Amino acid sequence: MKIRKGIRIPILIFSLIGIIISMYSLQQRIDRIKLETRTIEDLKYLPSGKFIKPAALGFDELLADLLWIKAVTYFGGHYLTDKQYNWLYHILDITTTLDPRFEYAYEFGGIILSIEANQIKESVALLKKGIENHPKEWKLPFLLGFIHFYYLNDYKLAAHYIEKASLLPNRPDFLPGLAATFYTKAHTPELGVEFLTMVYNSTNDERVRKNIEKKIREIISGSK
């Protein structure tokens, strides 16, 4: 469409104004994120949870909930900006000390600290703490086993934690076989066969037993 010369300049001016307004709005949003990030950085001055807990005066769970919101805000702010999560473990450690039953904080921290922040040592520490406080939850030892397999190349410990997860309620059916595979990769196939035999003898589910028989044959033949 041909635009008459007389109206080109007004259109150009309005377009420039629109661009300036958009840039101003974007800058304001970035400034808000930076401000929230600076505010949350103040948490680095908080002492560890064991010192805060007596001062919470019985409001441990409420304070843990507030810190959890801060932890999520901290993660979101840095995810959108510099992707540096230097204080995330510190915040989550305090949160779970104030409320050790806060299961999702362990799962969230275990995943984000390893996969996003590459803080493997901190991820392992938080997951171990979670296992101590939630001994019947299979996801926590499963995540710990995954970290030892994927990041630490420690098949034996990976097998140990996956085995631990596979003995807990509501775990997926594939976990016993996965533990046996890691034992084989750790050059201890006898532990895998021993573990699978124990699982075999503890279940009456014919489908599960057939899968275990197949897995044991694979380990003995050396095909897996």
mmCIF file of C-alpha atoms in Angstrom:
data_model
loop_
_atom_site.group_PDB
_atom_site.id
_atom_site.type_symbol
_atom_site.label_atom_id
_atom_site.label_comp_id
_atom_site.label_asym_id
_atom_site.label_seq_id
_atom_site.Cartn_x
_atom_site.Cartn_y
_atom_site.Cartn_z
ATOM 1 C CA MET A 1 0.000 0.000 0.000
ATOM 2 C CA LYS A 2 1.352 3.397 -0.977
ATOM 3 C CA ILE A 3 1.412 5.943 1.881
ATOM 4 C CA ARG A 4 1.058 9.567 1.022
ATOM 5 C CA LYS A 5 4.094 11.631 1.829
ATOM 6 C CA GLY A 6 2.056 13.934 4.081
ATOM 7 C CA ILE A 7 1.184 11.271 6.593
ATOM 8 C CA ARG A 8 4.502 9.372 6.596
ATOM 9 C CA ILE A 9 6.061 11.597 9.252
ATOM 10 C CA PRO A 10 3.149 11.304 11.780
ATOM 11 C CA ILE A 11 3.133 7.505 11.331
ATOM 12 C CA LEU A 12 6.886 7.438 11.878
ATOM 13 C CA ILE A 13 6.568 9.567 15.041
ATOM 14 C CA PHE A 14 3.797 7.371 16.465
ATOM 15 C CA SER A 15 5.849 4.261 15.702
ATOM 16 C CA LEU A 16 8.874 5.701 17.502
ATOM 17 C CA ILE A 17 6.719 6.619 20.505
ATOM 18 C CA GLY A 18 5.379 3.042 20.596
ATOM 19 C CA ILE A 19 8.895 1.602 20.504
ATOM 20 C CA ILE A 20 10.055 3.958 23.275
ATOM 21 C CA ILE A 21 7.072 3.015 25.490
ATOM 22 C CA SER A 22 7.740 -0.693 24.903
ATOM 23 C CA MET A 23 11.437 -0.300 25.758
ATOM 24 C CA TYR A 24 10.558 1.697 28.877
ATOM 25 C CA SER A 25 8.136 -1.030 30.044
ATOM 26 C CA LEU A 26 10.728 -3.735 29.399
ATOM 27 C CA GLN A 27 13.401 -1.807 31.323
ATOM 28 C CA GLN A 28 11.006 -1.328 34.247
ATOM 29 C CA ARG A 29 10.355 -5.099 34.334
ATOM 30 C CA ILE A 30 14.098 -5.836 34.306
ATOM 31 C CA ASP A 31 14.626 -3.285 37.103
ATOM 32 C CA ARG A 32 11.887 -4.932 39.183
ATOM 33 C CA ILE A 33 13.537 -8.347 38.755
ATOM 34 C CA LYS A 34 16.917 -6.882 39.758
ATOM 35 C CA LEU A 35 15.358 -5.216 42.807
ATOM 36 C CA GLU A 36 13.691 -8.490 43.889
ATOM 37 C CA THR A 37 16.985 -10.281 43.364
ATOM 38 C CA ARG A 38 18.895 -7.741 45.475
ATOM 39 C CA THR A 39 16.273 -8.064 48.216
ATOM 40 C CA ILE A 40 16.548 -11.837 48.304
ATOM 41 C CA GLU A 41 20.358 -11.622 48.328
ATOM 42 C CA ASP A 42 19.997 -10.252 51.852
ATOM 43 C CA LEU A 43 19.154 -13.806 52.881
ATOM 44 C CA LYS A 44 22.822 -14.669 52.577
ATOM 45 C CA TYR A 45 23.271 -12.946 55.922
ATOM 46 C CA LEU A 46 20.881 -15.360 57.599
ATOM 47 C CA PRO A 47 22.596 -17.846 59.901
ATOM 48 C CA SER A 48 21.969 -21.554 59.452
ATOM 49 C CA GLY A 49 18.587 -23.055 60.234
ATOM 50 C CA LYS A 50 19.683 -24.563 63.546
ATOM 51 C CA PHE A 51 20.295 -21.041 64.902
ATOM 52 C CA ILE A 52 17.091 -19.603 63.431
ATOM 53 C CA LYS A 53 14.839 -22.409 64.655
ATOM 54 C CA PRO A 54 14.949 -21.430 68.382
ATOM 55 C CA ALA A 55 14.264 -17.809 67.409
ATOM 56 C CA ALA A 56 11.189 -18.776 65.357
ATOM 57 C CA LEU A 57 9.226 -19.117 68.637
ATOM 58 C CA GLY A 58 7.062 -21.928 67.340
ATOM 59 C CA PHE A 59 6.336 -20.371 63.962
ATOM 60 C CA ASP A 60 8.793 -22.674 62.231
ATOM 61 C CA GLU A 61 6.445 -23.810 59.453
ATOM 62 C CA LEU A 62 5.198 -20.301 58.734
ATOM 63 C CA LEU A 63 8.753 -19.005 58.464
ATOM 64 C CA ALA A 64 9.647 -22.013 56.294
ATOM 65 C CA ASP A 65 6.746 -21.180 53.952
ATOM 66 C CA LEU A 66 7.926 -17.570 53.632
ATOM 67 C CA LEU A 67 11.471 -18.704 52.922
ATOM 68 C CA TRP A 68 10.164 -21.197 50.354
ATOM 69 C CA ILE A 69 8.435 -18.341 48.490
ATOM 70 C CA LYS A 70 11.710 -16.405 48.640
ATOM 71 C CA ALA A 71 13.597 -19.445 47.321
ATOM 72 C CA VAL A 72 11.267 -19.746 44.324
ATOM 73 C CA THR A 73 11.514 -15.984 43.691
ATOM 74 C CA TYR A 74 15.297 -16.152 43.979
ATOM 75 C CA PHE A 75 15.440 -19.018 41.481
ATOM 76 C CA GLY A 76 13.044 -17.288 39.067
ATOM 77 C CA GLY A 77 14.914 -13.974 39.229
ATOM 78 C CA HIS A 78 18.290 -15.519 38.524
ATOM 79 C CA TYR A 79 16.897 -17.877 35.902
ATOM 80 C CA LEU A 80 15.708 -14.836 33.937
ATOM 81 C CA THR A 81 18.958 -12.914 34.414
ATOM 82 C CA ASP A 82 22.413 -14.310 35.221
ATOM 83 C CA LYS A 83 21.576 -17.973 36.007
ATOM 84 C CA GLN A 84 23.787 -17.784 39.092
ATOM 85 C CA TYR A 85 22.255 -19.512 42.113
ATOM 86 C CA ASN A 86 24.920 -18.982 44.757
ATOM 87 C CA TRP A 87 22.475 -18.776 47.696
ATOM 88 C CA LEU A 88 19.791 -21.238 46.648
ATOM 89 C CA TYR A 89 21.156 -24.138 48.687
ATOM 90 C CA HIS A 90 21.551 -21.883 51.743
ATOM 91 C CA ILE A 91 17.904 -20.785 51.548
ATOM 92 C CA LEU A 92 16.608 -24.324 50.989
ATOM 93 C CA ASP A 93 18.767 -25.694 53.792
ATOM 94 C CA ILE A 94 17.271 -23.170 56.230
ATOM 95 C CA THR A 95 13.763 -23.858 54.886
ATOM 96 C CA THR A 96 14.064 -27.630 55.400
ATOM 97 C CA THR A 97 15.665 -27.216 58.826
ATOM 98 C CA LEU A 98 12.697 -25.127 59.942
ATOM 99 C CA ASP A 99 10.258 -27.594 58.375
ATOM 100 C CA PRO A 100 11.933 -30.997 57.825
ATOM 101 C CA ARG A 101 8.601 -32.431 56.548
ATOM 102 C CA PHE A 102 8.567 -30.072 53.552
ATOM 103 C CA GLU A 103 9.166 -32.877 51.071
ATOM 104 C CA TYR A 104 8.845 -30.916 47.834
ATOM 105 C CA ALA A 105 11.634 -28.523 48.890
ATOM 106 C CA TYR A 106 14.055 -31.484 48.845
ATOM 107 C CA GLU A 107 12.846 -32.652 45.422
ATOM 108 C CA PHE A 108 12.945 -29.143 43.942
ATOM 109 C CA GLY A 109 16.388 -28.428 45.394
ATOM 110 C CA GLY A 110 17.798 -31.823 44.408
ATOM 111 C CA ILE A 111 16.788 -31.307 40.779
ATOM 112 C CA ILE A 112 17.536 -27.589 40.365
ATOM 113 C CA LEU A 113 20.857 -27.617 42.231
ATOM 114 C CA SER A 114 22.155 -30.455 40.035
ATOM 115 C CA ILE A 115 20.601 -29.934 36.615
ATOM 116 C CA GLU A 116 20.320 -26.121 36.515
ATOM 117 C CA ALA A 117 22.948 -24.858 38.995
ATOM 118 C CA ASN A 118 25.532 -27.647 38.585
ATOM 119 C CA GLN A 119 26.003 -27.660 42.373
ATOM 120 C CA ILE A 120 26.286 -31.418 42.731
ATOM 121 C CA LYS A 121 27.702 -31.487 46.256
ATOM 122 C CA GLU A 122 24.878 -29.284 47.551
ATOM 123 C CA SER A 123 22.255 -31.307 45.677
ATOM 124 C CA VAL A 124 23.543 -34.538 47.237
ATOM 125 C CA ALA A 125 23.573 -32.962 50.718
ATOM 126 C CA LEU A 126 19.975 -31.739 50.404
ATOM 127 C CA LEU A 127 18.703 -35.082 49.078
ATOM 128 C CA LYS A 128 20.450 -37.015 51.870
ATOM 129 C CA LYS A 129 18.808 -34.686 54.360
ATOM 130 C CA GLY A 130 15.468 -35.352 52.666
ATOM 131 C CA ILE A 131 15.953 -39.129 52.857
ATOM 132 C CA GLU A 132 16.637 -38.863 56.597
ATOM 133 C CA ASN A 133 13.364 -37.000 57.087
ATOM 134 C CA HIS A 134 11.302 -38.943 54.525
ATOM 135 C CA PRO A 135 12.600 -42.524 54.655
ATOM 136 C CA LYS A 136 9.524 -43.920 52.842
ATOM 137 C CA GLU A 137 9.588 -41.592 49.828
ATOM 138 C CA TRP A 138 11.131 -43.347 46.795
ATOM 139 C CA LYS A 139 11.735 -40.216 44.671
ATOM 140 C CA LEU A 140 14.518 -38.877 46.902
ATOM 141 C CA PRO A 141 16.825 -41.940 46.780
ATOM 142 C CA PHE A 142 15.957 -42.298 43.094
ATOM 143 C CA LEU A 143 17.175 -38.739 42.402
ATOM 144 C CA LEU A 144 20.287 -39.388 44.471
ATOM 145 C CA GLY A 145 20.951 -42.553 42.469
ATOM 146 C CA PHE A 146 20.500 -40.646 39.212
ATOM 147 C CA ILE A 147 23.020 -37.995 40.318
ATOM 148 C CA HIS A 148 25.609 -40.630 41.221
ATOM 149 C CA PHE A 149 25.078 -42.255 37.836
ATOM 150 C CA TYR A 150 24.886 -39.178 35.600
ATOM 151 C CA TYR A 151 27.169 -36.632 37.277
ATOM 152 C CA LEU A 152 29.528 -38.660 39.475
ATOM 153 C CA ASN A 153 29.898 -41.816 37.354
ATOM 154 C CA ASP A 154 29.631 -43.900 40.505
ATOM 155 C CA TYR A 155 27.589 -46.907 39.403
ATOM 156 C CA LYS A 156 27.921 -48.734 42.700
ATOM 157 C CA LEU A 157 26.416 -45.921 44.764
ATOM 158 C CA ALA A 158 23.867 -45.280 42.000
ATOM 159 C CA ALA A 159 22.800 -48.926 42.302
ATOM 160 C CA HIS A 160 22.702 -48.637 46.095
ATOM 161 C CA TYR A 161 20.301 -45.681 46.042
ATOM 162 C CA ILE A 162 18.153 -47.028 43.198
ATOM 163 C CA GLU A 163 17.865 -50.319 45.101
ATOM 164 C CA LYS A 164 16.839 -48.343 48.175
ATOM 165 C CA ALA A 165 14.174 -46.514 46.123
ATOM 166 C CA SER A 166 12.911 -49.742 44.555
ATOM 167 C CA LEU A 167 12.084 -51.197 47.974
ATOM 168 C CA LEU A 168 9.785 -48.302 48.910
ATOM 169 C CA PRO A 169 6.007 -48.032 48.366
ATOM 170 C CA ASN A 170 4.565 -46.781 45.055
ATOM 171 C CA ARG A 171 7.859 -46.940 43.189
ATOM 172 C CA PRO A 172 7.776 -47.600 39.407
ATOM 173 C CA ASP A 173 8.189 -51.205 38.254
ATOM 174 C CA PHE A 174 11.395 -50.503 36.326
ATOM 175 C CA LEU A 175 13.487 -49.567 39.377
ATOM 176 C CA PRO A 176 14.620 -53.089 40.450
ATOM 177 C CA GLY A 177 15.882 -53.794 36.927
ATOM 178 C CA LEU A 178 17.642 -50.421 36.814
ATOM 179 C CA ALA A 179 19.415 -51.121 40.099
ATOM 180 C CA ALA A 180 20.583 -54.495 38.756
ATOM 181 C CA THR A 181 21.870 -52.811 35.580
ATOM 182 C CA PHE A 182 23.942 -50.349 37.636
ATOM 183 C CA TYR A 183 25.352 -53.195 39.759
ATOM 184 C CA THR A 184 26.426 -54.897 36.536
ATOM 185 C CA LYS A 185 28.048 -51.696 35.250
ATOM 186 C CA ALA A 186 29.845 -51.422 38.610
ATOM 187 C CA HIS A 187 31.323 -54.888 37.903
ATOM 188 C CA THR A 188 29.332 -56.426 40.730
ATOM 189 C CA PRO A 189 26.649 -58.385 38.812
ATOM 190 C CA GLU A 190 26.343 -60.847 41.686
ATOM 191 C CA LEU A 191 24.851 -58.040 43.799
ATOM 192 C CA GLY A 192 22.349 -57.338 41.034
ATOM 193 C CA VAL A 193 21.307 -61.008 40.849
ATOM 194 C CA GLU A 194 21.113 -61.228 44.640
ATOM 195 C CA PHE A 195 18.949 -58.125 44.803
ATOM 196 C CA LEU A 196 16.634 -59.262 41.990
ATOM 197 C CA THR A 197 16.252 -62.676 43.625
ATOM 198 C CA MET A 198 15.165 -60.957 46.829
ATOM 199 C CA VAL A 199 12.598 -58.859 44.926
ATOM 200 C CA TYR A 200 11.434 -61.989 43.064
ATOM 201 C CA ASN A 201 10.805 -63.836 46.320
ATOM 202 C CA SER A 202 8.959 -60.881 47.839
ATOM 203 C CA THR A 203 6.264 -60.570 45.157
ATOM 204 C CA ASN A 204 3.447 -62.742 43.852
ATOM 205 C CA ASP A 205 2.901 -60.585 40.777
ATOM 206 C CA GLU A 206 3.568 -62.970 37.871
ATOM 207 C CA ARG A 207 4.262 -60.120 35.446
ATOM 208 C CA VAL A 208 6.932 -58.698 37.736
ATOM 209 C CA ARG A 209 8.419 -62.139 38.368
ATOM 210 C CA LYS A 210 8.714 -62.868 34.633
ATOM 211 C CA ASN A 211 10.483 -59.538 34.074
ATOM 212 C CA ILE A 212 12.883 -60.307 36.919
ATOM 213 C CA GLU A 213 13.605 -63.793 35.544
ATOM 214 C CA LYS A 214 14.407 -62.230 32.173
ATOM 215 C CA LYS A 215 16.679 -59.646 33.791
ATOM 216 C CA ILE A 216 18.564 -62.274 35.805
ATOM 217 C CA ARG A 217 19.134 -64.347 32.654
ATOM 218 C CA GLU A 218 20.490 -61.247 30.877
ATOM 219 C CA ILE A 219 22.905 -60.482 33.725
ATOM 220 C CA ILE A 220 24.152 -64.073 33.959
ATOM 221 C CA SER A 221 24.634 -64.311 30.196
ATOM 222 C CA GLY A 222 26.439 -60.961 30.202
ATOM 223 C CA SER A 223 24.130 -59.388 27.639
ATOM 224 C CA LYS A 224 23.232 -56.471 29.941
#
